[in-house]
């Protein structure tokens, strides 16, 4: 890994005082060792001449399904419950080790290419080991886990789990992967959503997540049909039910959280539950618009995630940031959320959702070196004179502007060349494994 000196960048620190400065960043091992003007070091392994490029913390996406990347474009224009039952579940059920691995590699390639350095990921029921292998090899920082589903109708046989087995397999994966790669990989329990989980399973997750000190990642209140299923089966609204069984704690991360009533918002706030906003997915599935400005005002930690490729259809934080701001403007007026607030959500907001705010999310001495360098020498991001940097990055820049990406001190993309992922191989194998998967349907 060694040491890297990044010279002469516009450094958007995203620290508490939102400092932006022109200068150098010295990375030693996997940590940011020094930030300042004209750092003098004699013995450095690599110098990156950033001259005018923008250095940002890597983006943190707090809701991703790597195992679904192979299904991009195979479940368009459907209602959520149909989307799951008629397309996503059968496709997930047909996965094998090979297809999960290349689905993950395809997703990670896209994520790194567009400046994302950390993800909270939810895999499928089987072959999660292959996704962890891809995470390990690619160098991305990830909190991930196998999805858990032991309840519900119209679930393909290959995805139907017995409660005990689901918990046992989760713990086996946790014991192998939590803290792997020097802490770059973490495990999270991932009950899919209340609709596909028994109370016994959810209570098991509650106890085991407390015992092992790990996160719980689930979907909640994404869709009105989902909420009515939960209400009719459990007699309570979604988040009220999660609280009722003792799952609503600071380690619980809820994807979507669109249809919350006042009591549910109070529970989320008082229990320190975290929320992930997925604007692209919410628009495409017509799920609704989450009350993000209100949640932020209440002091609730909200991150951003692209969700899976079949409901977006990209894993691109630049698009998600733009949508995060724009959909609120339609609802609440143009002043409701500015570019800086959105960029904070994409960096430190995500770090807080994952409980990693002391390690990632900003460019500060002692933090882990998860960085992206943007090259903004192009028509669509000019002029640069007297620029509002937040506006330039959030409203004008695109993923094509990401030039170089470092994760945990390792350069994983340099001058737009992938360093840890063999792109031609991954594209070729994605097609091969998808073709074989479709033949298994
Ligand atoms: Zn999802």
Short mmCIF file of C-alpha atoms and ligand atoms in Angstrom, two decimals:
data_model
loop_
_atom_site.label_atom_id
_atom_site.label_comp_id
_atom_site.label_asym_id
_atom_site.label_seq_id
_atom_site.Cartn_x
_atom_site.Cartn_y
_atom_site.Cartn_z
CA UNK A 1 0.00 0.00 0.00
CA UNK A 2 2.77 2.41 0.95
CA UNK A 3 2.35 6.16 0.87
CA UNK A 4 0.76 8.56 -1.61
CA UNK A 5 1.05 12.32 -1.91
CA UNK A 6 -1.85 13.99 -3.71
CA UNK A 7 -0.59 17.39 -4.76
CA UNK A 8 -2.32 20.67 -5.44
CA UNK A 9 -6.00 19.63 -5.33
CA UNK A 10 -9.08 21.62 -4.46
CA UNK A 11 -9.88 19.71 -1.25
CA UNK A 12 -13.56 19.62 -0.29
CA UNK A 13 -13.06 18.22 3.17
CA UNK A 14 -16.75 17.76 4.15
CA UNK A 15 -15.52 18.20 7.74
CA UNK A 16 -17.64 19.84 10.44
CA UNK A 17 -16.82 23.35 9.23
CA UNK A 18 -17.02 22.38 5.55
CA UNK A 19 -13.52 23.66 4.83
CA UNK A 20 -12.48 23.87 1.19
CA UNK A 21 -8.79 24.49 0.59
CA UNK A 22 -6.21 24.18 -2.14
CA UNK A 23 -3.34 21.96 -1.12
CA UNK A 24 -1.91 18.48 -0.65
CA UNK A 25 -3.02 15.32 1.11
CA UNK A 26 -0.52 12.76 2.32
CA UNK A 27 -1.77 9.20 2.71
CA UNK A 28 0.33 6.73 4.67
CA UNK A 29 -0.87 3.14 4.68
CA UNK A 30 -4.65 3.32 4.71
CA UNK A 31 -4.89 6.63 6.59
CA UNK A 32 -4.88 10.32 5.85
CA UNK A 33 -1.67 11.45 7.57
CA UNK A 34 -1.42 15.13 6.66
CA UNK A 35 -3.42 17.86 4.91
CA UNK A 36 -1.89 21.20 4.02
CA UNK A 37 -0.23 23.54 1.56
CA UNK A 38 2.96 22.30 -0.02
CA UNK A 39 3.62 19.21 2.10
CA UNK A 40 7.31 18.32 1.95
CA UNK A 41 8.14 14.62 2.10
CA UNK A 42 11.22 12.92 0.79
CA UNK A 43 10.27 9.29 0.79
CA UNK A 44 6.85 8.78 -0.77
CA UNK A 45 5.89 5.81 -2.95
CA UNK A 46 3.54 7.63 -5.29
CA UNK A 47 2.77 11.24 -6.20
CA UNK A 48 -0.53 12.13 -7.84
CA UNK A 49 -0.35 15.55 -9.46
CA UNK A 50 -3.91 16.73 -8.99
CA UNK A 51 -3.38 20.25 -10.39
CA UNK A 52 -6.84 21.84 -10.21
CA UNK A 53 -8.75 18.60 -9.78
CA UNK A 54 -11.29 18.33 -6.96
CA UNK A 55 -10.56 15.91 -4.11
CA UNK A 56 -13.66 14.63 -2.33
CA UNK A 57 -14.35 11.90 0.20
CA UNK A 58 -15.55 8.78 -1.62
CA UNK A 59 -19.32 8.51 -1.79
CA UNK A 60 -21.09 6.22 0.68
CA UNK A 61 -24.17 4.43 -0.66
CA UNK A 62 -26.29 2.99 2.11
CA UNK A 63 -28.59 0.74 0.10
CA UNK A 64 -27.33 -1.50 -2.73
CA UNK A 65 -28.07 -5.04 -3.99
CA UNK A 66 -24.93 -6.21 -5.80
CA UNK A 67 -26.56 -9.56 -6.59
CA UNK A 68 -29.16 -7.77 -8.75
CA UNK A 69 -26.75 -5.94 -11.05
CA UNK A 70 -27.01 -8.77 -13.56
CA UNK A 71 -30.76 -8.08 -13.79
CA UNK A 72 -30.40 -4.52 -15.08
CA UNK A 73 -33.17 -3.87 -17.58
CA UNK A 74 -35.04 -7.12 -16.78
CA UNK A 75 -37.75 -5.74 -14.50
CA UNK A 76 -38.73 -2.36 -15.88
CA UNK A 77 -42.07 -0.58 -15.49
CA UNK A 78 -43.69 -2.76 -12.80
CA UNK A 79 -45.37 -2.35 -9.39
CA UNK A 80 -43.04 -3.22 -6.46
CA UNK A 81 -44.76 -6.40 -5.31
CA UNK A 82 -45.10 -7.66 -8.93
CA UNK A 83 -41.54 -6.52 -9.58
CA UNK A 84 -40.41 -8.80 -6.74
CA UNK A 85 -42.70 -11.76 -7.30
CA UNK A 86 -42.64 -12.04 -11.08
CA UNK A 87 -39.07 -10.95 -11.84
CA UNK A 88 -36.58 -10.34 -9.03
CA UNK A 89 -37.28 -13.37 -6.85
CA UNK A 90 -37.25 -15.88 -9.74
CA UNK A 91 -34.05 -14.31 -11.06
CA UNK A 92 -32.40 -14.35 -7.61
CA UNK A 93 -33.51 -17.95 -7.17
CA UNK A 94 -31.69 -18.92 -10.39
CA UNK A 95 -28.33 -17.48 -9.23
CA UNK A 96 -25.33 -19.73 -8.76
CA UNK A 97 -21.91 -18.92 -7.28
CA UNK A 98 -20.56 -17.76 -10.62
CA UNK A 99 -23.44 -15.43 -11.45
CA UNK A 100 -23.48 -13.82 -7.97
CA UNK A 101 -19.73 -13.21 -8.25
CA UNK A 102 -19.92 -11.49 -11.64
CA UNK A 103 -23.10 -9.61 -10.71
CA UNK A 104 -21.20 -8.22 -7.71
CA UNK A 105 -18.10 -7.42 -9.79
CA UNK A 106 -20.22 -5.62 -12.38
CA UNK A 107 -21.89 -3.55 -9.66
CA UNK A 108 -18.65 -2.78 -7.84
CA UNK A 109 -17.01 -1.73 -11.12
CA UNK A 110 -19.84 0.70 -11.76
CA UNK A 111 -19.72 1.99 -8.18
CA UNK A 112 -15.98 2.62 -8.15
CA UNK A 113 -16.11 4.13 -11.64
CA UNK A 114 -18.61 6.69 -10.33
CA UNK A 115 -16.82 7.57 -7.09
CA UNK A 116 -18.53 5.32 -4.55
CA UNK A 117 -16.08 3.83 -2.07
CA UNK A 118 -18.38 2.34 0.60
CA UNK A 119 -21.67 0.46 0.31
CA UNK A 120 -24.28 -1.05 2.55
CA UNK A 121 -25.27 -4.08 0.50
CA UNK A 122 -27.99 -6.72 0.68
CA UNK A 123 -27.32 -10.01 -1.10
CA UNK A 124 -29.70 -12.83 -1.97
CA UNK A 125 -30.52 -15.96 0.05
CA UNK A 126 -27.78 -18.14 -1.46
CA UNK A 127 -24.15 -17.86 -2.62
CA UNK A 128 -23.38 -14.76 -0.52
CA UNK A 129 -19.83 -16.03 -0.14
CA UNK A 130 -19.26 -15.17 -3.83
CA UNK A 131 -20.31 -11.55 -3.28
CA UNK A 132 -17.93 -11.26 -0.32
CA UNK A 133 -15.17 -12.69 -2.51
CA UNK A 134 -15.83 -9.98 -5.13
CA UNK A 135 -15.86 -7.32 -2.39
CA UNK A 136 -12.56 -8.67 -1.05
CA UNK A 137 -10.82 -8.74 -4.45
CA UNK A 138 -12.13 -5.41 -5.75
CA UNK A 139 -11.04 -3.40 -2.72
CA UNK A 140 -14.38 -1.68 -2.10
CA UNK A 141 -15.44 -0.99 1.50
CA UNK A 142 -18.68 -2.83 2.24
CA UNK A 143 -21.12 -3.74 4.95
CA UNK A 144 -23.01 -6.69 3.51
CA UNK A 145 -25.01 -9.77 4.35
CA UNK A 146 -27.18 -12.51 2.97
CA UNK A 147 -30.85 -11.67 2.65
CA UNK A 148 -33.13 -13.54 5.08
CA UNK A 149 -36.66 -14.64 4.14
CA UNK A 150 -38.54 -17.41 5.93
CA UNK A 151 -42.12 -16.32 5.32
CA UNK A 152 -44.59 -15.45 2.60
CA UNK A 153 -46.26 -16.80 -0.45
CA UNK A 154 -45.18 -16.81 -4.07
CA UNK A 155 -41.52 -17.08 -3.08
CA UNK A 156 -39.57 -19.49 -5.33
CA UNK A 157 -38.48 -22.67 -3.60
CA UNK A 158 -34.78 -21.81 -3.77
CA UNK A 159 -35.41 -18.66 -1.72
CA UNK A 160 -37.62 -20.25 0.93
CA UNK A 161 -35.69 -20.59 4.17
CA UNK A 162 -36.30 -22.26 7.48
CA UNK A 163 -35.92 -19.81 10.35
CA UNK A 164 -33.13 -21.65 12.14
CA UNK A 165 -31.21 -22.27 8.93
CA UNK A 166 -31.40 -18.60 7.91
CA UNK A 167 -30.02 -17.48 11.28
CA UNK A 168 -27.35 -20.18 11.28
CA UNK A 169 -26.10 -19.35 7.78
CA UNK A 170 -26.05 -15.64 8.63
CA UNK A 171 -23.94 -16.26 11.71
CA UNK A 172 -21.53 -18.49 9.76
CA UNK A 173 -21.01 -15.76 7.17
CA UNK A 174 -20.69 -13.14 9.92
CA UNK A 175 -18.03 -15.12 11.73
CA UNK A 176 -16.04 -15.53 8.54
CA UNK A 177 -16.39 -12.04 7.02
CA UNK A 178 -17.09 -9.45 9.75
CA UNK A 179 -13.88 -7.46 10.14
CA UNK A 180 -12.19 -9.12 7.14
CA UNK A 181 -9.61 -7.33 4.96
CA UNK A 182 -8.33 -5.33 7.93
CA UNK A 183 -11.83 -4.16 8.85
CA UNK A 184 -12.77 -3.02 5.32
CA UNK A 185 -15.54 -5.64 5.23
CA UNK A 186 -18.34 -5.83 7.80
CA UNK A 187 -21.34 -8.09 8.15
CA UNK A 188 -24.95 -6.95 8.59
CA UNK A 189 -28.06 -9.04 9.16
CA UNK A 190 -30.42 -8.45 6.24
CA UNK A 191 -34.02 -9.56 6.82
CA UNK A 192 -35.57 -8.59 3.46
CA UNK A 193 -38.67 -6.86 4.82
CA UNK A 194 -41.34 -7.70 7.35
CA UNK A 195 -43.52 -9.20 4.60
CA UNK A 196 -41.01 -12.03 4.05
CA UNK A 197 -39.89 -12.61 7.64
CA UNK A 198 -41.49 -14.41 10.58
CA UNK A 199 -41.50 -12.73 13.97
CA UNK A 200 -39.26 -15.52 15.22
CA UNK A 201 -36.65 -14.66 12.59
CA UNK A 202 -36.79 -10.93 13.35
CA UNK A 203 -36.41 -11.57 17.08
CA UNK A 204 -33.47 -13.86 16.34
CA UNK A 205 -31.89 -11.06 14.30
CA UNK A 206 -32.51 -8.60 17.13
CA UNK A 207 -30.70 -10.81 19.65
CA UNK A 208 -27.83 -11.91 17.41
CA UNK A 209 -27.12 -8.40 16.11
CA UNK A 210 -26.86 -7.21 19.73
CA UNK A 211 -24.66 -10.16 20.65
CA UNK A 212 -22.23 -9.59 17.75
CA UNK A 213 -22.51 -5.77 17.66
CA UNK A 214 -23.44 -5.57 13.97
CA UNK A 215 -25.97 -3.65 11.88
CA UNK A 216 -29.42 -4.75 10.74
CA UNK A 217 -30.31 -3.73 7.19
CA UNK A 218 -33.88 -4.05 5.95
CA UNK A 219 -36.52 -2.41 3.75
CA UNK A 220 -39.39 -0.61 5.43
CA UNK A 221 -42.38 1.45 4.35
CA UNK A 222 -41.35 1.66 0.71
CA UNK A 223 -44.78 0.93 -0.70
CA UNK A 224 -48.40 1.22 0.43
CA UNK A 225 -49.23 -2.37 -0.53
CA UNK A 226 -46.29 -3.57 1.60
CA UNK A 227 -47.59 -1.54 4.56
CA UNK A 228 -51.10 -2.93 4.23
CA UNK A 229 -49.75 -6.51 4.13
CA UNK A 230 -47.77 -5.85 7.33
CA UNK A 231 -50.77 -4.24 9.01
CA UNK A 232 -53.12 -7.07 8.12
CA UNK A 233 -50.67 -9.81 9.20
CA UNK A 234 -49.12 -8.20 12.30
CA UNK A 235 -51.80 -5.71 13.29
CA UNK A 236 -49.42 -2.76 13.41
CA UNK A 237 -47.86 -0.29 11.04
CA UNK A 238 -44.42 -1.29 9.79
CA UNK A 239 -42.08 0.75 11.99
CA UNK A 240 -44.42 0.45 15.00
CA UNK A 241 -44.18 -3.31 14.58
CA UNK A 242 -40.37 -3.24 14.35
CA UNK A 243 -40.34 -1.22 17.58
CA UNK A 244 -42.87 -3.53 19.21
CA UNK A 245 -40.54 -6.51 18.75
CA UNK A 246 -37.50 -4.53 19.91
CA UNK A 247 -35.69 -4.12 16.60
CA UNK A 248 -35.90 -0.30 16.51
CA UNK A 249 -32.42 0.54 17.79
CA UNK A 250 -29.46 2.66 16.59
CA UNK A 251 -28.06 -0.33 14.65
CA UNK A 252 -31.22 -0.63 12.50
CA UNK A 253 -30.99 0.83 8.98
CA UNK A 254 -34.25 1.20 7.06
CA UNK A 255 -34.19 1.53 3.30
CA UNK A 256 -36.81 3.89 1.82
CA UNK A 257 -39.05 4.89 4.77
CA UNK A 258 -41.42 6.80 2.51
CA UNK A 259 -44.82 6.21 4.11
CA UNK A 260 -44.21 7.05 7.76
CA UNK A 261 -46.89 8.38 10.06
CA UNK A 262 -46.14 10.70 12.98
CA UNK A 263 -45.73 7.86 15.46
CA UNK A 264 -43.27 6.07 13.17
CA UNK A 265 -41.20 9.23 12.70
CA UNK A 266 -41.12 9.67 16.47
CA UNK A 267 -39.96 6.06 16.94
CA UNK A 268 -37.19 6.48 14.35
CA UNK A 269 -36.00 9.66 16.04
CA UNK A 270 -36.21 8.48 19.64
CA UNK A 271 -34.64 5.08 19.00
CA UNK A 272 -31.84 6.45 16.81
CA UNK A 273 -32.88 4.32 13.83
CA UNK A 274 -31.12 5.22 10.55
CA UNK A 275 -32.76 5.83 7.18
CA UNK A 276 -31.60 5.39 3.58
CA UNK A 277 -33.14 7.50 0.86
CA UNK A 278 -33.32 5.93 -2.63
CA UNK A 279 -34.76 8.59 -4.94
CA UNK A 280 -34.06 6.90 -8.30
CA UNK A 281 -35.66 3.65 -7.21
CA UNK A 282 -38.58 5.44 -5.53
CA UNK A 283 -39.36 7.37 -8.70
CA UNK A 284 -39.02 4.40 -11.07
CA UNK A 285 -41.20 2.12 -8.94
CA UNK A 286 -43.52 5.09 -8.26
CA UNK A 287 -43.18 4.30 -4.56
CA UNK A 288 -43.43 7.92 -3.48
CA UNK A 289 -41.24 10.74 -2.19
CA UNK A 290 -39.68 10.33 1.26
CA UNK A 291 -39.95 13.26 3.68
CA UNK A 292 -36.19 13.77 3.69
CA UNK A 293 -36.11 17.47 4.68
CA UNK A 294 -38.35 16.74 7.67
CA UNK A 295 -36.29 13.71 8.73
CA UNK A 296 -33.07 15.75 8.51
CA UNK A 297 -34.67 18.59 10.48
CA UNK A 298 -35.58 16.11 13.21
CA UNK A 299 -31.89 15.15 13.42
CA UNK A 300 -32.39 11.70 11.92
CA UNK A 301 -29.37 10.33 10.03
CA UNK A 302 -30.27 9.85 6.36
CA UNK A 303 -27.94 8.36 3.76
CA UNK A 304 -28.46 7.88 0.02
CA UNK A 305 -28.44 4.65 -2.01
CA UNK A 306 -29.17 3.68 -5.60
CA UNK A 307 -30.85 0.39 -4.54
CA UNK A 308 -30.47 -2.40 -7.15
CA UNK A 309 -29.77 -2.05 -10.85
CA UNK A 310 -33.22 -3.41 -11.89
CA UNK A 311 -35.06 -0.56 -10.15
CA UNK A 312 -32.86 2.40 -11.06
CA UNK A 313 -31.12 1.33 -13.49
CA UNK A 314 -27.72 2.73 -12.46
CA UNK A 315 -25.68 2.74 -9.27
CA UNK A 316 -24.49 6.31 -9.76
CA UNK A 317 -24.36 8.67 -6.77
CA UNK A 318 -24.22 11.74 -9.03
CA UNK A 319 -27.68 10.89 -10.37
CA UNK A 320 -29.00 10.07 -6.89
CA UNK A 321 -27.72 13.37 -5.45
CA UNK A 322 -29.35 15.34 -8.23
CA UNK A 323 -32.65 13.50 -7.74
CA UNK A 324 -32.45 13.87 -3.95
CA UNK A 325 -32.45 17.63 -4.35
CA UNK A 326 -34.84 17.90 -7.29
CA UNK A 327 -37.73 15.73 -6.09
CA UNK A 328 -37.98 17.71 -2.86
CA UNK A 329 -38.05 20.98 -4.79
CA UNK A 330 -41.13 19.85 -6.72
CA UNK A 331 -42.84 19.03 -3.44
CA UNK A 332 -41.65 21.79 -1.11
CA UNK A 333 -40.21 24.55 -3.31
CA UNK A 334 -36.73 25.28 -4.69
CA UNK A 335 -35.14 26.43 -1.43
CA UNK A 336 -35.90 23.27 0.57
CA UNK A 337 -32.58 21.45 0.08
CA UNK A 338 -29.35 22.85 -1.32
CA UNK A 339 -26.36 21.20 -2.98
CA UNK A 340 -24.26 21.28 0.19
CA UNK A 341 -26.90 19.43 2.22
CA UNK A 342 -27.11 16.74 -0.46
CA UNK A 343 -23.33 16.31 -0.66
CA UNK A 344 -23.23 16.00 3.14
CA UNK A 345 -25.80 13.19 2.90
CA UNK A 346 -23.68 11.42 0.25
CA UNK A 347 -20.56 11.54 2.45
CA UNK A 348 -20.80 12.13 6.22
CA UNK A 349 -24.52 11.33 6.25
CA UNK A 350 -23.79 7.85 4.91
CA UNK A 351 -20.92 7.43 7.36
CA UNK A 352 -23.24 8.20 10.29
CA UNK A 353 -25.86 5.76 9.01
CA UNK A 354 -23.19 3.04 9.08
CA UNK A 355 -21.78 4.15 12.46
CA UNK A 356 -18.46 4.79 10.67
CA UNK A 357 -18.40 8.57 11.12
CA UNK A 358 -15.07 8.43 12.98
CA UNK A 359 -13.45 6.51 10.12
CA UNK A 360 -14.84 7.70 6.76
CA UNK A 361 -17.03 10.39 5.17
CA UNK A 362 -14.66 13.36 5.31
CA UNK A 363 -11.07 14.28 4.50
CA UNK A 364 -9.48 14.69 7.92
CA UNK A 365 -6.19 13.59 9.44
CA UNK A 366 -6.54 10.15 11.02
CA UNK A 367 -9.46 9.08 8.85
CA UNK A 368 -9.24 6.21 6.40
CA UNK A 369 -8.10 7.17 2.90
CA UNK A 370 -11.32 6.72 0.89
CA UNK A 371 -10.98 9.45 -1.72
CA UNK A 372 -12.06 10.43 -5.21
CA UNK A 373 -10.49 12.91 -7.55
CA UNK A 374 -12.75 14.71 -10.04
CA UNK A 375 -11.42 16.20 -13.25
CA UNK A 376 -13.69 19.17 -13.94
CA UNK A 377 -11.87 20.51 -16.98
CA UNK A 378 -14.83 20.12 -19.29
CA UNK A 379 -17.61 22.11 -20.95
CA UNK A 380 -20.46 20.86 -18.76
CA UNK A 381 -18.85 21.99 -15.48
CA UNK A 382 -17.52 25.37 -16.61
CA UNK A 383 -17.05 28.22 -15.86
CA UNK A 384 -14.89 27.61 -12.83
CA UNK A 385 -14.28 31.25 -11.94
CA UNK A 386 -15.49 32.04 -8.41
CA UNK A 387 -17.25 28.66 -8.40
CA UNK A 388 -19.66 27.35 -5.81
CA UNK A 389 -17.98 23.96 -5.48
CA UNK A 390 -21.05 22.24 -4.02
CA UNK A 391 -23.15 23.38 -6.95
CA UNK A 392 -20.50 22.27 -9.44
CA UNK A 393 -20.20 18.80 -7.96
CA UNK A 394 -23.88 18.10 -7.19
CA UNK A 395 -25.73 19.85 -10.00
CA UNK A 396 -23.28 19.82 -12.91
CA UNK A 397 -20.67 17.07 -12.52
CA UNK A 398 -21.33 13.51 -13.73
CA UNK A 399 -19.75 10.13 -13.10
CA UNK A 400 -17.56 10.54 -16.16
CA UNK A 401 -15.71 13.27 -14.28
CA UNK A 402 -14.37 10.82 -11.68
CA UNK A 403 -10.70 10.44 -12.54
CA UNK A 404 -9.05 8.52 -9.72
CA UNK A 405 -10.41 6.60 -6.72
CA UNK A 406 -8.63 5.39 -3.59
CA UNK A 407 -10.15 3.05 -1.00
CA UNK A 408 -8.40 2.19 2.26
CA UNK A 409 -5.22 3.73 0.85
CA UNK A 410 -5.30 1.55 -2.29
CA UNK A 411 -5.68 3.19 -5.70
CA UNK A 412 -8.55 1.19 -7.28
CA UNK A 413 -8.97 3.45 -10.32
CA UNK A 414 -6.30 5.73 -11.76
CA UNK A 415 -6.93 8.14 -14.64
CA UNK A 416 -10.18 6.24 -15.31
CA UNK A 417 -8.37 2.88 -15.57
CA UNK A 418 -9.65 0.19 -13.19
CA UNK A 419 -6.79 -1.27 -11.14
CA UNK A 420 -8.43 -4.11 -9.25
CA UNK A 421 -11.14 -5.18 -11.70
CA UNK A 422 -10.51 -6.65 -15.15
CA UNK A 423 -13.23 -4.73 -16.99
CA UNK A 424 -13.30 -6.68 -20.30
CA UNK A 425 -13.40 -9.95 -18.37
CA UNK A 426 -16.21 -8.79 -16.05
CA UNK A 427 -18.34 -7.52 -18.95
CA UNK A 428 -17.83 -10.75 -20.88
CA UNK A 429 -18.54 -12.97 -17.86
CA UNK A 430 -21.60 -10.91 -16.91
CA UNK A 431 -23.12 -11.78 -20.28
CA UNK A 432 -22.11 -15.44 -20.05
CA UNK A 433 -23.39 -15.94 -16.49
CA UNK A 434 -26.65 -14.09 -17.24
CA UNK A 435 -27.25 -16.24 -20.33
CA UNK A 436 -26.74 -19.40 -18.26
CA UNK A 437 -28.89 -18.04 -15.43
CA UNK A 438 -31.79 -17.30 -17.76
CA UNK A 439 -31.57 -20.86 -19.05
CA UNK A 440 -32.10 -22.06 -15.45
CA UNK A 441 -35.36 -20.09 -15.01
ZN1 LIG B 1 -33.65 -2.58 -1.95
#
